[in-house]
Amino acid sequence: MKIRKITFLIAVIGLCFNLFAQQVAMTDSQIKPDDKLASPGKKTTTKNTPPLIVKDSETVYVSEGNKTYVNKNLPIYLKFSTTPNGETHDLKSLSHPEDTEPLYLDTEGANYIRTKWAVDPETKEYAYPLREIQMELYADSKPPVVRPVFNSSALYKKNDVTYYGNDLSIEFVEWDEQSGVKSSFWSLNNKDWSTGGVDFKNESTDEYSFAYYSVDNVNNYTDTKTVSFVYDKTAPKTTLNKTTNGNYVFGPKTSLQFEVIEEHSGLKSTYFKLADNAYIKVRSDQTMPSSMQDGEYELSYYSVDNVINGEDLRIEKVYLDKIAPQSTLNATSSFMDGKRLYVSPSSKISLSATDNKAGVDEIMYSTRGVSNETYDESFSIQNYHGMTFVSFTATDMVGNVEIKNQQEIFVDSLRPSTQIEFVGDYFEVANRYYINESTQLKLTSSDQNSGVAYTEYSAIGSDFKKYDDTFKLSNEGYNGIMYRSVDNVDNVEYSKSIDLYLDKKGPEIVFNFSNQPIGEEDGIKIYPVGTRLFLGATDDQSGTNSIAYQVNNQKEVYYSSPKTIDISEKKAFKRGKVFEVKITTTDLVKNATSETIKFKIED
């Protein structure tokens, strides 16, 4: 009995285990996971795993440490031989044959086939010290643990979609508790399965489904899982928008607006700089740096998407316009006196502006009855007389606003007034004025506000001409004169007129003797004693003013009545004497006529 027990133990130690699979072997290229893929941005696990791979000894794996692993789910048939290559015999349980035909391992990990004591192969005696024989067989029923690692410097998630940048690669982190990982498999967008890492450098920007699974060394498979993501290696495309005037002229308050085309992960940021300054991240209300001076610059800019794809640098020539427009006020029929501008109600006030670069956008103004109106055409200040103002300011196309101007304005609605004066002799009767050819006409004018610009006059029916200085008339007889003044804002006086009569000649002398001559001596007529001399004068224009006479160079006597010249009654004319009488007469404008007569008185 003792000898049989030892023999049995020796025979058991020499057992050679051959484990056979019950399934048909398949090649790696035939491994196909479930075709169902997850929606973008989500990871799914399929319930149906790929078919199990069975090859010769594929479900039995001997590690480098000589540990033998077998798939725990497979049946085991025990056989032994008494020689290394001899005939094998089934090893069965007589008491419970159903437990060993076939045998299933009960414990994950190490399982033991034992004999009680080790026997020395030489002496066939117990080996001392006594030790139990344990032959390990490792059972492995659990699939590996596998996790894909997405190596990328940038990851972005939005609306359950995951985006990776252009340096994306995928590798696996694998672990198996027992037999170890044999291999991990992956497929992109349902294409052929591959092993190893994934490098996306040669892939295009697109949406991808990444399916993967792993198998250990005894053909335990993981479930096939699918991860959806977007591989984005396309940089944004940025354009600097032109300003409202259609060019690249910006003001200090003009918003820098960039149009960015980014179709995948989305825009992260846009950056810009002027000249050699540092780059600035563009804000929603971004304007030019306040420290920059007016002038032309190179503006460099680029955009970066949410997975740090940066586009190539772009450069535009831009002009930073920090100079506000300059506006001016002009008016027709106006007059400037110091800082005060005089206008009339009919004057047209116009506003204009110039700008150094961007161009004028609008001019705003305020005045009587108008507040902050956009200027579009000239205007007048009507139905008003007195002091007022016009304030105005211009804005250019990039928002530079001029400091408000204010012009003091006096609205002059009154007409000037002109008077005519006579320098010299004149005579007026019934609104008719008589003058002689030496009489000068003088025009004087006045204006209460803007002042007189000029005075003009004309003969009735003729064109007006400007008055410079006193003037005389040359046409004898009736002369109708019109005159008026114009002030400095073109208020025109209503024309005035005057009826003038130019009297160039003195009166005509008329004299008569009371008797006819009785003879003549040396060309001198002789009148009888008692002859009386009568004097008179007529004038066609202004009328006779005076008649005077002088006898033989004696004192001149003015004629006042016929008696004063009744020389015979005064015994003025003596017989036998020659008399010389000088007669002088004047009209009402002091034109004078003189005439001398000689005669002799005899008995």
Coordinates of C-alpha atoms in Angstrom, one line a residue:
M1 CA 0.0 0.0 0.0
K2 CA 2.8 2.3 0.8
I3 CA 4.7 1.5 -2.4
R4 CA 1.6 2.2 -4.5
K5 CA 1.1 5.6 -2.9
I6 CA 4.7 6.6 -3.7
T7 CA 4.4 5.4 -7.3
F8 CA 1.2 7.4 -7.8
L9 CA 2.8 10.6 -6.5
I10 CA 5.8 10.2 -8.8
A11 CA 3.4 9.6 -11.7
V12 CA 1.4 12.7 -10.9
I13 CA 4.6 14.9 -10.8
G14 CA 5.4 13.7 -14.3
L15 CA 2.1 14.8 -15.7
C16 CA 2.3 16.8 -18.9
F17 CA -0.6 19.1 -19.2
N18 CA -2.0 19.8 -22.6
L19 CA -5.0 22.2 -22.7
F20 CA -7.1 22.2 -25.8
A21 CA -9.7 24.7 -26.8
Q22 CA -13.1 23.7 -28.1
Q23 CA -13.4 26.5 -30.6
V24 CA -11.9 26.8 -34.1
A25 CA -8.9 29.1 -34.3
M26 CA -9.0 32.5 -36.1
T27 CA -6.4 34.9 -37.4
D28 CA -5.9 38.5 -36.0
S29 CA -7.2 40.0 -39.3
Q30 CA -10.5 38.4 -38.7
I31 CA -11.2 40.3 -35.5
K32 CA -14.1 42.5 -36.1
P33 CA -15.8 44.5 -33.3
D34 CA -19.5 45.4 -33.3
D35 CA -20.2 48.0 -36.1
K36 CA -22.4 50.2 -33.9
L37 CA -20.6 53.5 -33.1
A38 CA -21.3 56.1 -30.5
S39 CA -22.6 59.6 -31.2
P40 CA -19.9 62.3 -31.3
G41 CA -18.4 63.2 -28.0
K42 CA -19.6 60.1 -26.2
K43 CA -18.0 56.8 -25.3
T44 CA -20.1 53.6 -25.8
T45 CA -19.6 50.0 -24.9
T46 CA -21.0 47.2 -27.1
K47 CA -22.5 44.2 -25.5
N48 CA -21.3 41.9 -28.2
T49 CA -17.6 41.3 -28.0
P50 CA -15.5 40.2 -31.0
P51 CA -15.3 36.4 -31.6
L52 CA -12.8 34.7 -29.4
I53 CA -9.5 33.8 -31.0
V54 CA -8.4 30.2 -30.5
K55 CA -5.1 28.9 -31.8
D56 CA -2.8 26.1 -30.8
S57 CA -1.9 26.9 -27.2
E58 CA -3.5 30.3 -27.6
T59 CA -5.6 29.8 -24.5
V60 CA -2.6 28.6 -22.5
Y61 CA 0.2 31.0 -21.8
V62 CA 3.5 30.5 -20.1
S63 CA 5.0 33.7 -18.9
E64 CA 8.7 34.5 -18.7
G65 CA 8.6 33.4 -15.0
N66 CA 7.3 30.0 -16.1
K67 CA 3.9 30.6 -14.8
T68 CA 1.2 28.8 -16.7
Y69 CA -2.0 30.6 -17.4
V70 CA -5.2 29.1 -18.8
N71 CA -8.5 30.7 -19.6
K72 CA -10.7 29.9 -16.5
N73 CA -13.8 29.5 -18.7
L74 CA -12.3 26.6 -20.6
P75 CA -12.4 22.8 -19.7
I76 CA -9.3 21.0 -18.6
Y77 CA -8.5 17.4 -19.3
L78 CA -5.7 15.8 -17.1
K79 CA -3.4 13.2 -18.5
F80 CA -0.2 11.6 -17.3
S81 CA 2.7 9.6 -18.6
T82 CA 5.4 7.6 -17.0
T83 CA 8.0 8.7 -19.5
P84 CA 8.6 12.1 -21.1
N85 CA 7.3 11.2 -24.4
G86 CA 5.4 8.0 -23.6
E87 CA 1.9 7.0 -23.8
T88 CA -0.5 9.3 -21.9
H89 CA -3.3 8.1 -19.7
D90 CA -6.4 10.0 -18.5
L91 CA -6.4 11.0 -14.9
K92 CA -9.9 10.8 -13.5
S93 CA -11.7 10.9 -10.2
L94 CA -13.3 7.6 -9.3
S95 CA -15.4 9.0 -6.6
H96 CA -16.7 11.9 -8.6
P97 CA -15.9 11.4 -12.2
E98 CA -18.3 14.2 -13.2
D99 CA -15.9 16.7 -11.6
T100 CA -12.9 15.8 -13.7
E101 CA -14.4 14.9 -17.1
P102 CA -13.6 17.8 -17.7
L103 CA -12.2 19.7 -14.8
Y104 CA -12.9 23.4 -14.3
L105 CA -10.7 25.6 -12.2
D106 CA -12.5 27.2 -9.4
T107 CA -10.2 30.0 -8.3
E108 CA -9.1 33.1 -10.2
G109 CA -5.3 33.1 -10.1
A110 CA -3.3 30.2 -8.7
N111 CA -4.9 26.8 -8.6
Y112 CA -2.8 23.8 -7.3
I113 CA -2.5 20.1 -8.1
R114 CA -0.9 18.6 -5.1
T115 CA 0.7 15.4 -3.6
K116 CA 1.2 15.2 0.1
W117 CA 5.0 14.8 0.3
A118 CA 7.8 15.3 -2.1
V119 CA 9.9 12.1 -2.9
D120 CA 13.6 12.2 -3.6
P121 CA 14.0 11.0 -7.3
E122 CA 17.1 9.0 -6.5
T123 CA 16.2 7.3 -3.2
K124 CA 12.5 7.3 -3.8
E125 CA 12.2 8.2 -0.1
Y126 CA 10.6 11.2 1.3
A127 CA 12.6 14.3 0.7
Y128 CA 13.6 15.9 3.9
P129 CA 12.7 18.2 5.3
L130 CA 9.2 17.0 4.4
R131 CA 7.4 19.3 1.9
E132 CA 4.2 19.2 0.0
I133 CA 4.3 19.3 -3.7
Q134 CA 2.2 22.1 -5.3
M135 CA 2.0 22.4 -9.1
E136 CA 0.5 25.9 -9.9
L137 CA -1.9 26.4 -12.7
Y138 CA -3.2 30.0 -13.0
A139 CA -6.8 30.6 -14.0
D140 CA -7.6 33.8 -15.9
S141 CA -11.2 34.7 -16.6
K142 CA -11.1 38.5 -16.5
P143 CA -10.4 40.7 -19.6
P144 CA -7.7 43.3 -19.5
V145 CA -8.2 46.9 -18.5
V146 CA -7.5 49.2 -21.4
R147 CA -7.8 52.9 -21.7
P148 CA -6.9 55.0 -24.7
V149 CA -4.8 58.1 -23.9
F150 CA -5.3 61.0 -26.2
N151 CA -2.1 62.9 -26.3
S152 CA -2.7 66.5 -27.4
S153 CA -1.6 69.8 -26.2
A154 CA -5.1 71.1 -26.6
L155 CA -8.5 69.7 -25.8
Y156 CA -11.8 71.5 -26.0
K157 CA -15.4 70.3 -25.3
K158 CA -18.5 72.0 -26.4
N159 CA -22.0 70.6 -26.6
D160 CA -20.8 67.1 -25.8
V161 CA -18.3 67.2 -28.7
T162 CA -14.6 66.8 -27.9
Y163 CA -12.0 68.5 -30.1
Y164 CA -8.3 67.8 -30.3
G165 CA -5.5 69.8 -31.8
N166 CA -3.2 69.1 -34.6
D167 CA -0.5 67.2 -32.5
L168 CA -2.9 64.5 -31.6
S169 CA -1.7 60.9 -31.1
I170 CA -3.4 58.0 -29.2
E171 CA -1.7 55.3 -27.2
F172 CA -3.1 52.7 -24.8
V173 CA -2.7 52.2 -21.1
E174 CA -3.1 48.4 -20.6
W175 CA -3.1 46.2 -17.6
D176 CA -4.1 42.6 -16.9
E177 CA -4.1 41.0 -13.5
Q178 CA -3.2 37.5 -14.6
S179 CA -1.9 36.5 -17.9
G180 CA -1.1 40.0 -19.2
V181 CA -2.3 41.9 -22.2
K182 CA -1.6 40.3 -25.5
S183 CA -2.6 43.2 -27.7
S184 CA -5.0 46.2 -28.1
F185 CA -6.8 46.9 -31.4
W186 CA -8.3 50.1 -32.8
S187 CA -10.2 51.2 -35.9
L188 CA -10.9 54.7 -37.2
N189 CA -14.3 55.3 -38.8
N190 CA -15.0 51.6 -39.3
K191 CA -11.8 51.0 -41.3
D192 CA -9.5 48.0 -40.8
W193 CA -8.3 47.2 -37.3
S194 CA -4.8 48.0 -36.3
T195 CA -2.5 47.7 -33.3
G196 CA -0.1 50.0 -31.7
G197 CA -0.3 53.8 -31.4
V198 CA -2.2 56.2 -33.7
D199 CA -0.5 59.4 -35.1
F200 CA -2.9 61.9 -36.6
K201 CA -0.3 64.0 -38.4
N202 CA -1.4 62.7 -41.8
E203 CA -5.1 62.8 -41.1
S204 CA -7.4 65.5 -42.3
T205 CA -9.6 67.7 -40.1
D206 CA -12.7 65.6 -39.6
E207 CA -15.0 63.9 -37.2
Y208 CA -13.7 60.5 -36.1
S209 CA -15.1 57.4 -34.4
F210 CA -12.3 55.6 -32.5
A211 CA -13.2 52.0 -31.7
Y212 CA -11.0 49.9 -29.5
Y213 CA -10.7 46.7 -27.5
S214 CA -8.0 44.6 -25.9
V215 CA -7.3 40.8 -25.4
D216 CA -5.1 39.1 -22.9
N217 CA -2.8 36.2 -23.4
V218 CA -5.5 33.6 -22.8
N219 CA -8.1 35.3 -25.0
N220 CA -10.1 37.2 -22.6
Y221 CA -11.6 40.1 -24.5
T222 CA -12.7 43.5 -23.4
D223 CA -15.9 44.9 -24.7
T224 CA -15.5 47.1 -27.9
K225 CA -15.8 50.7 -27.0
T226 CA -16.2 53.7 -29.3
V227 CA -15.2 57.3 -28.7
S228 CA -16.2 60.1 -31.0
F229 CA -14.2 63.3 -31.4
V230 CA -13.2 65.9 -33.9
Y231 CA -9.6 66.2 -35.0
D232 CA -9.0 69.8 -35.8
K233 CA -5.8 70.9 -37.4
T234 CA -7.2 73.7 -39.5
A235 CA -6.3 77.2 -38.3
P236 CA -8.8 80.1 -38.4
K237 CA -8.9 82.6 -41.2
T238 CA -9.0 86.2 -40.0
T239 CA -9.8 89.3 -42.0
L240 CA -9.6 92.9 -40.6
N241 CA -12.9 94.6 -41.5
K242 CA -12.6 98.0 -43.1
T243 CA -14.1 101.0 -41.4
T244 CA -17.3 102.8 -42.6
N245 CA -15.4 104.9 -45.1
G246 CA -14.2 101.7 -46.9
N247 CA -10.5 101.8 -45.9
Y248 CA -8.2 101.0 -43.0
V249 CA -8.5 104.3 -41.2
F250 CA -9.3 104.0 -37.5
G251 CA -10.0 106.5 -34.8
P252 CA -9.1 106.2 -31.1
K253 CA -12.6 105.1 -30.4
T254 CA -13.2 103.1 -33.5
S255 CA -13.9 99.4 -32.7
L256 CA -11.4 97.0 -34.3
Q257 CA -13.6 94.4 -35.9
F258 CA -12.2 91.2 -37.2
E259 CA -14.1 88.6 -39.3
V260 CA -13.0 85.1 -38.4
I261 CA -13.9 81.9 -40.2
E262 CA -13.5 79.0 -37.9
E263 CA -15.6 75.9 -38.7
H264 CA -14.5 73.4 -36.1
S265 CA -13.5 73.8 -32.5
G266 CA -14.4 77.5 -32.6
L267 CA -12.5 80.7 -32.1
K268 CA -10.5 81.1 -28.9
S269 CA -8.9 84.5 -29.3
T270 CA -7.6 87.0 -31.8
Y271 CA -4.5 89.0 -31.2
F272 CA -3.1 92.1 -32.8
K273 CA -0.3 94.6 -32.4
L274 CA 0.7 98.0 -33.9
A275 CA 4.3 98.4 -35.0
D276 CA 6.7 96.9 -32.5
N277 CA 4.4 96.9 -29.5
A278 CA 3.4 93.7 -27.7
Y279 CA 0.4 91.7 -29.0
I280 CA -2.9 92.5 -27.4
K281 CA -5.8 90.1 -27.1
V282 CA -8.8 91.5 -29.0
R283 CA -11.8 92.4 -26.7
S284 CA -15.3 92.7 -27.9
D285 CA -15.0 96.5 -27.7
Q286 CA -11.3 96.7 -28.8
T287 CA -10.0 100.0 -29.9
M288 CA -6.6 101.2 -30.9
P289 CA -4.0 101.7 -28.0
S290 CA -4.5 105.1 -26.5
S291 CA -0.7 105.7 -26.3
M292 CA -0.3 105.6 -30.1
Q293 CA 0.1 108.9 -32.0
D294 CA -1.7 109.9 -35.2
G295 CA -0.1 108.3 -38.2
E296 CA 0.3 105.2 -40.4
Y297 CA 1.2 101.8 -38.9
E298 CA 1.6 98.2 -39.7
L299 CA -1.1 96.2 -37.9
S300 CA -0.2 92.5 -37.4
Y301 CA -2.9 90.0 -36.3
Y302 CA -3.8 86.4 -36.1
S303 CA -6.4 84.1 -34.5
V304 CA -6.2 80.9 -32.5
D305 CA -8.9 78.3 -32.2
N306 CA -9.9 76.4 -29.1
V307 CA -7.4 73.7 -29.8
I308 CA -4.5 76.2 -30.3
N309 CA -4.4 76.1 -34.1
G310 CA -2.8 79.5 -34.9
E311 CA -3.0 81.0 -38.4
D312 CA -0.1 82.6 -40.1
L313 CA 0.5 86.2 -39.2
R314 CA -1.4 88.7 -41.3
I315 CA -0.3 92.3 -41.8
E316 CA -2.3 95.4 -43.0
K317 CA -1.3 99.0 -43.4
V318 CA -3.6 101.1 -41.3
Y319 CA -3.9 104.7 -40.3
L320 CA -4.6 105.8 -36.8
D321 CA -6.5 109.1 -37.2
K322 CA -6.6 111.0 -33.8
I323 CA -7.1 114.5 -35.3
A324 CA -10.6 115.9 -35.2
P325 CA -12.1 117.7 -38.2
Q326 CA -12.0 121.5 -38.3
S327 CA -15.3 123.3 -39.1
T328 CA -15.9 126.8 -40.2
L329 CA -18.9 129.1 -40.4
N330 CA -19.6 131.4 -43.4
A331 CA -22.5 133.5 -44.2
T332 CA -23.7 135.5 -47.2
S333 CA -24.5 139.2 -46.7
S334 CA -22.4 139.2 -43.5
F335 CA -20.0 141.4 -41.7
M336 CA -17.4 140.5 -39.1
D337 CA -16.5 143.1 -36.5
G338 CA -14.0 141.6 -34.1
K339 CA -15.5 138.4 -32.9
R340 CA -19.0 139.3 -33.7
L341 CA -20.6 138.3 -37.0
Y342 CA -23.4 140.5 -38.3
V343 CA -26.0 138.9 -40.6
S344 CA -29.4 139.8 -41.9
P345 CA -32.6 137.7 -41.7
S346 CA -32.0 136.8 -45.4
S347 CA -28.3 135.8 -44.9
K348 CA -27.6 132.2 -45.6
I349 CA -25.4 130.7 -42.9
S350 CA -23.4 127.7 -44.1
L351 CA -21.1 125.3 -42.3
S352 CA -18.2 123.3 -43.7
A353 CA -15.5 121.1 -42.3
T354 CA -12.2 119.5 -43.4
D355 CA -10.5 116.5 -42.0
N356 CA -6.9 115.3 -42.3
K357 CA -7.5 111.6 -43.1
A358 CA -10.8 109.8 -42.5
G359 CA -13.1 112.4 -43.9
V360 CA -15.9 114.4 -42.4
D361 CA -19.0 112.4 -41.3
E362 CA -21.3 115.1 -40.1
I363 CA -21.7 118.5 -38.7
M364 CA -24.0 119.3 -35.8
Y365 CA -25.2 122.7 -34.9
S366 CA -27.5 124.6 -32.6
T367 CA -29.1 128.1 -32.8
R368 CA -32.4 129.8 -32.1
G369 CA -35.1 127.2 -32.4
V370 CA -32.6 124.4 -33.4
S371 CA -30.8 122.1 -30.9
N372 CA -28.2 119.6 -32.0
E373 CA -29.4 119.2 -35.6
T374 CA -27.4 117.6 -38.3
Y375 CA -26.3 120.2 -40.8
D376 CA -27.3 119.5 -44.4
E377 CA -28.0 122.8 -46.0
S378 CA -27.5 126.5 -45.3
F379 CA -30.0 128.2 -43.1
S380 CA -31.2 131.7 -42.0
I381 CA -32.2 133.3 -38.7
Q382 CA -35.5 134.9 -39.5
N383 CA -38.1 136.9 -37.6
Y384 CA -35.5 138.0 -35.1
H385 CA -33.4 141.1 -34.4
G386 CA -30.6 141.2 -31.9
M387 CA -27.8 139.1 -30.4
T388 CA -27.8 135.3 -30.7
F389 CA -25.3 132.5 -31.4
V390 CA -24.6 129.5 -33.5
S391 CA -22.7 126.6 -31.9
F392 CA -21.3 123.8 -34.2
T393 CA -19.0 120.8 -34.2
A394 CA -17.9 118.3 -36.7
T395 CA -17.3 114.5 -36.4
D396 CA -15.1 112.5 -38.8
M397 CA -15.7 109.0 -40.1
V398 CA -13.8 107.4 -37.3
G399 CA -15.5 109.2 -34.4
N400 CA -13.1 112.1 -33.7
V401 CA -15.2 114.9 -32.4
E402 CA -14.2 118.5 -32.8
I403 CA -14.3 120.8 -29.7
K404 CA -17.5 122.8 -30.0
N405 CA -17.3 126.1 -31.7
Q406 CA -19.6 129.0 -30.8
Q407 CA -20.0 132.1 -33.0
E408 CA -21.6 135.2 -31.6
I409 CA -24.1 136.5 -34.2
F410 CA -26.0 139.8 -34.4
V411 CA -29.1 139.6 -36.6
D412 CA -29.5 143.0 -38.1
S413 CA -33.0 143.4 -39.6
L414 CA -33.0 147.2 -39.8
R415 CA -32.4 149.1 -43.0
P416 CA -29.9 152.1 -43.1
S417 CA -31.1 155.7 -43.5
T418 CA -29.8 158.3 -46.0
Q419 CA -30.2 162.1 -46.0
I420 CA -29.4 164.6 -48.8
E421 CA -27.8 167.9 -48.0
F422 CA -27.0 171.0 -50.2
V423 CA -23.6 172.5 -50.1
G424 CA -24.2 175.9 -51.6
D425 CA -27.2 177.9 -52.7
Y426 CA -30.6 176.3 -53.0
F427 CA -34.2 177.3 -52.9
E428 CA -37.2 175.1 -52.0
V429 CA -40.8 175.7 -52.8
A430 CA -43.6 173.1 -52.9
N431 CA -41.1 170.2 -52.4
R432 CA -39.1 171.4 -55.4
Y433 CA -35.5 172.3 -54.9
Y434 CA -33.7 174.8 -57.0
I435 CA -30.0 174.9 -57.1
N436 CA -27.3 176.6 -59.2
E437 CA -24.5 174.9 -61.0
S438 CA -22.1 175.6 -58.1
T439 CA -24.4 173.9 -55.5
Q440 CA -23.0 170.5 -54.4
L441 CA -25.1 167.6 -53.3
K442 CA -24.0 165.6 -50.2
L443 CA -25.4 162.3 -49.1
T444 CA -25.0 161.2 -45.5
S445 CA -26.1 157.8 -44.1
S446 CA -26.4 156.0 -40.8
D447 CA -27.1 152.4 -39.6
Q448 CA -27.7 151.4 -36.0
N449 CA -26.1 147.9 -36.1
S450 CA -23.9 146.5 -38.8
G451 CA -23.0 149.9 -40.3
V452 CA -23.4 151.4 -43.7
A453 CA -21.5 149.5 -46.4
Y454 CA -22.1 152.1 -49.2
T455 CA -24.5 154.7 -50.5
E456 CA -25.6 155.0 -54.1
Y457 CA -27.5 157.4 -56.2
S458 CA -28.8 157.8 -59.7
A459 CA -30.8 160.0 -62.0
I460 CA -34.3 158.7 -62.2
G461 CA -34.4 156.1 -64.9
S462 CA -30.6 155.5 -64.8
D463 CA -28.5 152.8 -63.0
F464 CA -27.3 153.5 -59.5
K465 CA -23.7 154.3 -58.9
K466 CA -21.8 154.4 -55.6
Y467 CA -21.5 157.7 -53.8
D468 CA -18.0 158.7 -53.0
D469 CA -18.1 162.5 -52.4
T470 CA -20.2 165.5 -53.0
F471 CA -21.3 166.0 -56.6
K472 CA -22.9 168.6 -58.8
L473 CA -25.5 168.4 -61.5
S474 CA -24.8 169.4 -65.0
N475 CA -28.2 169.2 -66.8
E476 CA -30.0 172.4 -66.6
G477 CA -33.7 172.2 -65.7
Y478 CA -35.4 169.3 -64.0
N479 CA -33.3 166.6 -62.4
G480 CA -34.9 163.7 -60.5
I481 CA -32.4 162.1 -58.1
M482 CA -32.8 158.7 -56.4
Y483 CA -30.6 157.7 -53.5
R484 CA -30.3 154.9 -50.9
S485 CA -27.8 153.1 -48.7
V486 CA -26.9 149.4 -48.1
D487 CA -25.6 148.2 -44.8
N488 CA -22.9 145.6 -44.2
V489 CA -25.3 142.7 -44.2
D490 CA -27.0 143.8 -47.4
N491 CA -30.1 145.4 -45.9
V492 CA -31.1 147.8 -48.6
E493 CA -32.8 151.1 -47.8
Y494 CA -36.0 151.9 -49.6
S495 CA -35.0 154.3 -52.3
K496 CA -35.7 158.0 -51.7
S497 CA -36.1 160.6 -54.4
I498 CA -35.9 164.4 -54.7
D499 CA -37.0 166.8 -57.4
L500 CA -34.1 169.2 -58.3
Y501 CA -34.0 172.0 -60.7
L502 CA -30.7 173.2 -61.9
D503 CA -30.8 177.0 -62.7
K504 CA -27.6 178.0 -64.5
K505 CA -28.7 181.5 -65.7
G506 CA -29.4 184.7 -63.9
P507 CA -32.7 186.6 -64.6
E508 CA -33.2 188.6 -67.8
I509 CA -33.1 192.4 -67.2
V510 CA -35.9 194.4 -68.6
F511 CA -35.7 198.3 -68.7
N512 CA -38.0 200.9 -70.4
F513 CA -37.9 204.7 -70.7
S514 CA -41.1 206.7 -70.3
N515 CA -40.3 208.7 -73.5
Q516 CA -38.9 208.0 -76.8
P517 CA -35.4 209.3 -77.6
I518 CA -35.2 212.7 -79.2
G519 CA -31.8 212.2 -80.7
E520 CA -28.5 210.4 -80.6
E521 CA -25.0 211.7 -80.1
D522 CA -21.9 209.6 -80.5
G523 CA -24.0 206.5 -80.2
I524 CA -25.7 207.6 -77.0
K525 CA -29.4 208.2 -77.2
I526 CA -30.8 211.5 -76.0
Y527 CA -34.0 211.6 -74.0
P528 CA -36.0 214.7 -73.1
V529 CA -36.2 216.2 -69.6
G530 CA -38.7 214.4 -67.4
T531 CA -38.0 211.0 -68.9
R532 CA -38.5 208.3 -66.4
L533 CA -36.5 204.9 -66.4
F534 CA -38.4 201.7 -65.4
L535 CA -36.4 198.5 -64.4
G536 CA -37.5 194.9 -64.3
A537 CA -36.3 191.3 -64.6
T538 CA -37.7 187.8 -65.5
D539 CA -36.4 184.3 -64.6
D540 CA -37.6 181.0 -66.1
Q541 CA -36.4 178.8 -63.2
S542 CA -36.1 179.8 -59.6
G543 CA -37.5 183.4 -60.1
T544 CA -36.1 186.9 -59.6
N545 CA -34.7 187.6 -56.2
S546 CA -33.5 191.2 -56.4
I547 CA -32.8 194.1 -58.8
A548 CA -30.3 196.8 -58.0
Y549 CA -28.9 199.8 -59.9
Q550 CA -26.0 202.1 -59.6
V551 CA -25.9 205.5 -61.3
N552 CA -22.6 206.9 -62.4
N553 CA -20.7 204.7 -59.9
Q554 CA -22.6 206.0 -57.0
K555 CA -23.9 203.8 -54.2
E556 CA -25.9 200.8 -55.4
V557 CA -29.6 201.0 -54.7
Y558 CA -31.8 198.0 -54.5
Y559 CA -35.1 198.1 -56.3
S560 CA -38.0 197.8 -53.9
S561 CA -40.8 199.7 -55.7
P562 CA -41.3 201.6 -58.9
K563 CA -40.8 204.9 -57.2
T564 CA -37.3 204.1 -56.2
I565 CA -36.3 204.2 -59.8
D566 CA -38.4 207.2 -60.8
I567 CA -35.3 209.2 -61.1
S568 CA -37.0 212.1 -62.8
E569 CA -39.1 212.8 -59.8
K570 CA -35.9 212.9 -57.7
K571 CA -34.5 215.2 -60.3
A572 CA -31.8 212.7 -60.7
F573 CA -31.4 213.2 -64.4
K574 CA -30.1 216.7 -65.0
R575 CA -30.1 218.2 -68.4
G576 CA -27.0 218.3 -70.4
K577 CA -25.5 215.3 -68.7
V578 CA -24.7 211.8 -69.7
F579 CA -25.9 209.1 -67.3
E580 CA -24.4 205.6 -66.9
V581 CA -26.8 203.2 -65.1
K582 CA -25.5 199.7 -64.1
I583 CA -28.4 197.3 -63.4
T584 CA -27.8 194.1 -61.5
T585 CA -30.4 191.4 -60.8
T586 CA -30.2 188.0 -59.0
D587 CA -32.5 185.0 -58.9
L588 CA -33.4 182.9 -55.9
V589 CA -30.4 180.7 -56.3
K590 CA -28.1 183.7 -56.6
N591 CA -27.5 183.6 -60.3
A592 CA -26.7 187.3 -61.2
T593 CA -27.2 189.3 -64.4
S594 CA -25.7 192.8 -64.9
E595 CA -26.3 195.3 -67.7
T596 CA -25.1 198.9 -68.1
I597 CA -27.0 201.5 -70.2
K598 CA -25.9 205.1 -71.2
F599 CA -28.2 207.9 -72.1
K600 CA -28.3 211.7 -72.1
I601 CA -31.0 214.2 -71.0
E602 CA -31.6 217.4 -73.0
D603 CA -34.3 220.0 -73.2

